[in-house]
């Protein structure tokens, strides 16, 4: 019986120690998005910042934006009652009246456009409590390495969507229509001379015929005059 009691006490102490040491490691800031894709627009990003302080509730969350996102790209969507968003030089803060002890800070922001070539986005976050203690979740996890003690929340992104080209498909250049030029046969000098020679021969023939007719007419007239009258 005593052995069972001792075993129970040892187990209870071990459980308390495990929870005590594991508590800070589990108190992460989680991030998610409705459109976790590079180049996406009007993306709603949700944050859940655990509050690990046993003495005071969270009153402020400060975020440093990743490269490719500016404070002007961010707008407030929702959060704890009465909390507001204030833009800073490198990010923004969300804060208001202190929450209950251990109550996590859940809020949403809208980002105009995510970087087109990014594969992941790290949002370094500092949670400040009502007693001004702070948890700094600012260490960037490295792939293949153990998770750092205070990792920054990282949003994994899918590759950017492929935008179809608006240009019409290329086609072979149209074959230029052959230029049809009417061909005019040039009259060569030899042809002109030949044509002129034919015309002259025709006139000469007519002249000979006229001369023969005139000769015959004259001969007939002279014979008629030479005939004696009865």
C-alpha positions as a printed NumPy array, in Angstrom:
array([[   0.   ,    0.   ,    0.   ],
       [   2.82 ,    2.385,    0.976],
       [   4.579,    1.57 ,   -2.285],
       [   1.491,    2.525,   -4.25 ],
       [   1.187,    5.82 ,   -2.357],
       [   4.837,    6.623,   -2.969],
       [   4.435,    5.776,   -6.665],
       [   1.434,    8.083,   -6.889],
       [   3.305,   10.928,   -5.198],
       [   6.315,   10.511,   -7.485],
       [   4.077,   10.42 ,  -10.56 ],
       [   2.243,   13.549,   -9.471],
       [   5.464,   15.461,   -8.826],
       [   6.859,   14.363,  -12.185],
       [   3.702,   15.506,  -13.943],
       [   3.871,   18.916,  -12.274],
       [   7.525,   19.317,  -13.246],
       [   6.837,   18.3  ,  -16.843],
       [   3.99 ,   20.77 ,  -17.138],
       [   6.038,   23.495,  -15.495],
       [   8.866,   23.118,  -17.97 ],
       [   6.655,   22.416,  -20.96 ],
       [   4.319,   25.339,  -20.361],
       [   6.532,   28.096,  -21.816],
       [   7.475,   25.945,  -24.802],
       [   3.817,   25.387,  -25.662],
       [   2.891,   29.05 ,  -25.323],
       [   3.337,   29.85 ,  -29.003],
       [   1.731,   32.38 ,  -31.298],
       [  -0.172,   30.633,  -34.053],
       [  -0.984,   32.14 ,  -37.459],
       [  -3.294,   31.034,  -40.282],
       [  -4.874,   32.599,  -43.369],
       [  -7.94 ,   32.1  ,  -45.517],
       [  -5.824,   32.325,  -48.697],
       [  -2.29 ,   31.148,  -47.839],
       [  -0.885,   31.616,  -51.337],
       [   1.891,   33.826,  -52.656],
       [   0.515,   36.843,  -54.489],
       [  -2.988,   36.429,  -53.01 ],
       [  -4.979,   39.616,  -52.401],
       [  -7.342,   40.68 ,  -49.603],
       [  -6.076,   37.926,  -47.319],
       [  -7.523,   37.582,  -43.817],
       [  -4.783,   36.49 ,  -41.402],
       [  -5.743,   35.114,  -37.976],
       [  -3.457,   35.15 ,  -34.915],
       [  -3.728,   33.313,  -31.607],
       [  -1.198,   34.502,  -29.017],
       [  -1.067,   32.382,  -25.879],
       [  -0.781,   34.239,  -22.55 ],
       [   1.614,   32.365,  -20.259],
       [   1.925,   34.894,  -17.439],
       [   0.495,   33.762,  -14.115],
       [   0.416,   37.307,  -12.746],
       [  -1.256,   39.51 ,  -15.354],
       [  -3.308,   39.391,  -18.509],
       [  -2.145,   40.448,  -21.965],
       [  -2.702,   44.074,  -22.933],
       [  -0.695,   44.548,  -26.144],
       [   0.57 ,   42.531,  -29.091],
       [   3.322,   44.029,  -31.254],
       [   4.099,   42.552,  -34.681],
       [   6.999,   43.174,  -37.058],
       [   5.842,   42.547,  -40.618],
       [   7.847,   40.286,  -42.942],
       [   9.644,   41.654,  -45.977],
       [   7.28 ,   42.486,  -48.803],
       [   4.427,   43.684,  -46.575],
       [   4.18 ,   47.277,  -45.348],
       [   2.006,   48.719,  -42.563],
       [  -0.16 ,   50.432,  -45.18 ],
       [  -1.103,   46.971,  -46.493],
       [  -2.65 ,   45.981,  -43.149],
       [  -6.131,   46.749,  -41.807],
       [  -7.873,   45.586,  -38.641],
       [ -10.679,   43.033,  -38.909],
       [ -11.5  ,   41.897,  -35.375],
       [ -10.043,   41.23 ,  -31.942],
       [ -10.741,   41.468,  -28.217],
       [ -13.514,   43.883,  -27.238],
       [ -12.277,   47.463,  -27.227],
       [  -8.894,   46.661,  -28.771],
       [  -7.616,   48.675,  -31.73 ],
       [  -4.816,   48.471,  -34.273],
       [  -2.065,   51.084,  -34.472],
       [   0.438,   51.076,  -37.33 ],
       [   4.141,   51.42 ,  -36.55 ],
       [   7.252,   52.012,  -38.639],
       [   7.823,   48.306,  -39.292],
       [   4.478,   46.722,  -38.446],
       [   1.596,   47.334,  -36.075],
       [   0.299,   46.869,  -32.531],
       [  -3.053,   45.552,  -31.347],
       [  -3.992,   46.5  ,  -27.807],
       [  -6.542,   47.647,  -25.275],
       [  -7.748,   46.816,  -21.798],
       [  -5.869,   43.902,  -20.207],
       [  -7.473,   40.503,  -20.663],
       [  -7.949,   37.898,  -17.964],
       [  -4.874,   35.975,  -16.849],
       [  -4.006,   33.182,  -19.303],
       [  -6.647,   34.371,  -21.783],
       [  -5.11 ,   34.168,  -25.276],
       [  -5.216,   37.114,  -27.648],
       [  -7.179,   36.193,  -30.748],
       [  -7.411,   38.761,  -33.536],
       [  -7.566,   39.087,  -37.322],
       [  -6.066,   41.522,  -39.819],
       [  -6.466,   41.873,  -43.566],
       [  -3.397,   42.144,  -45.793],
       [  -3.865,   43.756,  -49.213],
       [  -1.374,   41.573,  -51.101],
       [   1.02 ,   38.82 ,  -50.073],
       [   4.508,   38.818,  -51.651],
       [   4.397,   37.043,  -55.016],
       [   7.634,   35.078,  -54.586],
       [   7.5  ,   34.222,  -50.873],
       [   7.265,   30.624,  -49.668],
       [   6.651,   31.533,  -46.02 ],
       [   6.087,   34.641,  -43.892],
       [   7.403,   35.105,  -40.345],
       [   5.545,   37.559,  -38.088],
       [   7.82 ,   38.406,  -35.153],
       [   5.528,   38.984,  -32.17 ],
       [   5.914,   40.464,  -28.684],
       [   3.113,   39.963,  -26.138],
       [   3.079,   42.529,  -23.314],
       [   1.16 ,   41.999,  -20.064],
       [  -0.531,   44.411,  -17.69 ],
       [   2.513,   44.288,  -15.351],
       [   4.743,   45.148,  -18.375],
       [   6.309,   41.703,  -18.536],
       [   6.671,   40.497,  -22.12 ],
       [   7.041,   37.312,  -24.125],
       [   9.152,   37.716,  -27.262],
       [   8.289,   35.284,  -30.03 ],
       [  10.881,   36.563,  -32.486],
       [  13.203,   33.666,  -33.332],
       [  12.945,   32.459,  -36.926],
       [  12.704,   28.653,  -37.183],
       [  15.179,   27.032,  -39.578],
       [  14.202,   23.983,  -41.62 ],
       [  15.985,   20.861,  -40.419],
       [  16.964,   22.475,  -37.111],
       [  15.35 ,   22.057,  -33.665],
       [  12.649,   24.597,  -32.937],
       [  14.056,   27.616,  -31.076],
       [  12.783,   28.374,  -27.546],
       [  10.729,   31.374,  -28.673],
       [   9.781,   30.803,  -32.336],
       [   8.071,   33.497,  -34.351],
       [   4.781,   32.452,  -35.954],
       [   5.36 ,   31.416,  -39.579],
       [   2.706,   31.254,  -42.293],
       [   3.516,   28.697,  -45.001],
       [   2.437,   29.745,  -48.505],
       [   1.511,   27.843,  -51.619],
       [   3.147,   28.94 ,  -54.886],
       [   1.58 ,   31.863,  -56.713],
       [  -1.203,   31.069,  -59.14 ],
       [  -0.238,   30.95 ,  -62.809],
       [  -1.894,   33.84 ,  -64.623],
       [  -2.895,   32.939,  -68.202],
       [  -1.447,   35.236,  -70.836],
       [  -3.897,   37.643,  -72.457],
       [  -1.847,   37.814,  -75.664],
       [  -3.388,   35.96 ,  -78.661],
       [  -1.608,   32.777,  -79.731],
       [   1.174,   33.396,  -82.194],
       [   0.603,   32.347,  -85.802],
       [   2.776,   32.048,  -88.868],
       [   3.1  ,   35.345,  -90.721],
       [   0.643,   35.626,  -93.554],
       [   2.152,   35.147,  -96.995],
       [   2.112,   38.43 ,  -98.794],
       [  -0.159,   38.354, -101.81 ],
       [   1.755,   38.407, -105.001],
       [   1.568,   41.786, -106.663],
       [  -0.157,   41.445, -110.005],
       [   1.206,   44.015, -112.421],
       [  -0.373,   44.121, -115.878],
       [   2.241,   43.428, -118.512],
       [   2.164,   45.761, -121.481],
       [   4.042,   44.504, -124.49 ],
       [   6.459,   47.156, -125.566],
       [   6.452,   47.936, -129.259],
       [   9.954,   47.521, -130.486],
       [  11.374,   49.758, -133.212],
       [  11.639,   46.755, -135.55 ],
       [   7.96 ,   45.957, -135.11 ],
       [   7.05 ,   49.595, -135.704],
       [   9.143,   49.662, -138.857],
       [   7.528,   46.453, -140.031],
       [   4.072,   47.888, -139.431],
       [   5.022,   51.086, -141.271],
       [   6.439,   49.113, -144.222],
       [   3.184,   47.198, -144.672],
       [   1.186,   50.417, -144.803],
       [   3.504,   51.901, -147.496],
       [   3.173,   48.805, -149.7  ],
       [  -0.602,   49.097, -149.562],
       [  -0.481,   52.713, -150.732],
       [   1.884,   51.838, -153.562],
       [  -0.475,   49.105, -154.758],
       [  -3.411,   51.496, -154.762],
       [  -1.364,   54.052, -156.686],
       [  -0.463,   51.466, -159.357],
       [  -4.093,   50.432, -159.732],
       [  -5.185,   54.062, -160.101],
       [  -2.445,   54.67 , -162.676],
       [  -3.474,   51.619, -164.707],
       [  -7.105,   52.657, -164.633],
       [  -6.173,   56.176, -165.644],
       [  -4.067,   54.826, -168.516],
       [  -6.878,   52.632, -169.751],
       [  -9.31 ,   55.497, -169.509],
       [  -7.015,   57.766, -171.496],
       [  -6.47 ,   55.12 , -174.145],
       [ -10.195,   54.578, -174.518],
       [ -10.86 ,   58.319, -174.779],
       [  -8.195,   58.807, -177.436],
       [  -9.559,   55.98 , -179.61 ],
       [ -13.029,   57.395, -179.405],
       [ -11.931,   60.797, -180.626],
       [  -9.894,   59.3  , -183.46 ],
       [ -12.909,   57.387, -184.879],
       [ -14.372,   59.28 , -187.95 ],
       [ -17.873,   60.492, -187.721],
       [ -20.444,   59.117, -190.2  ]])
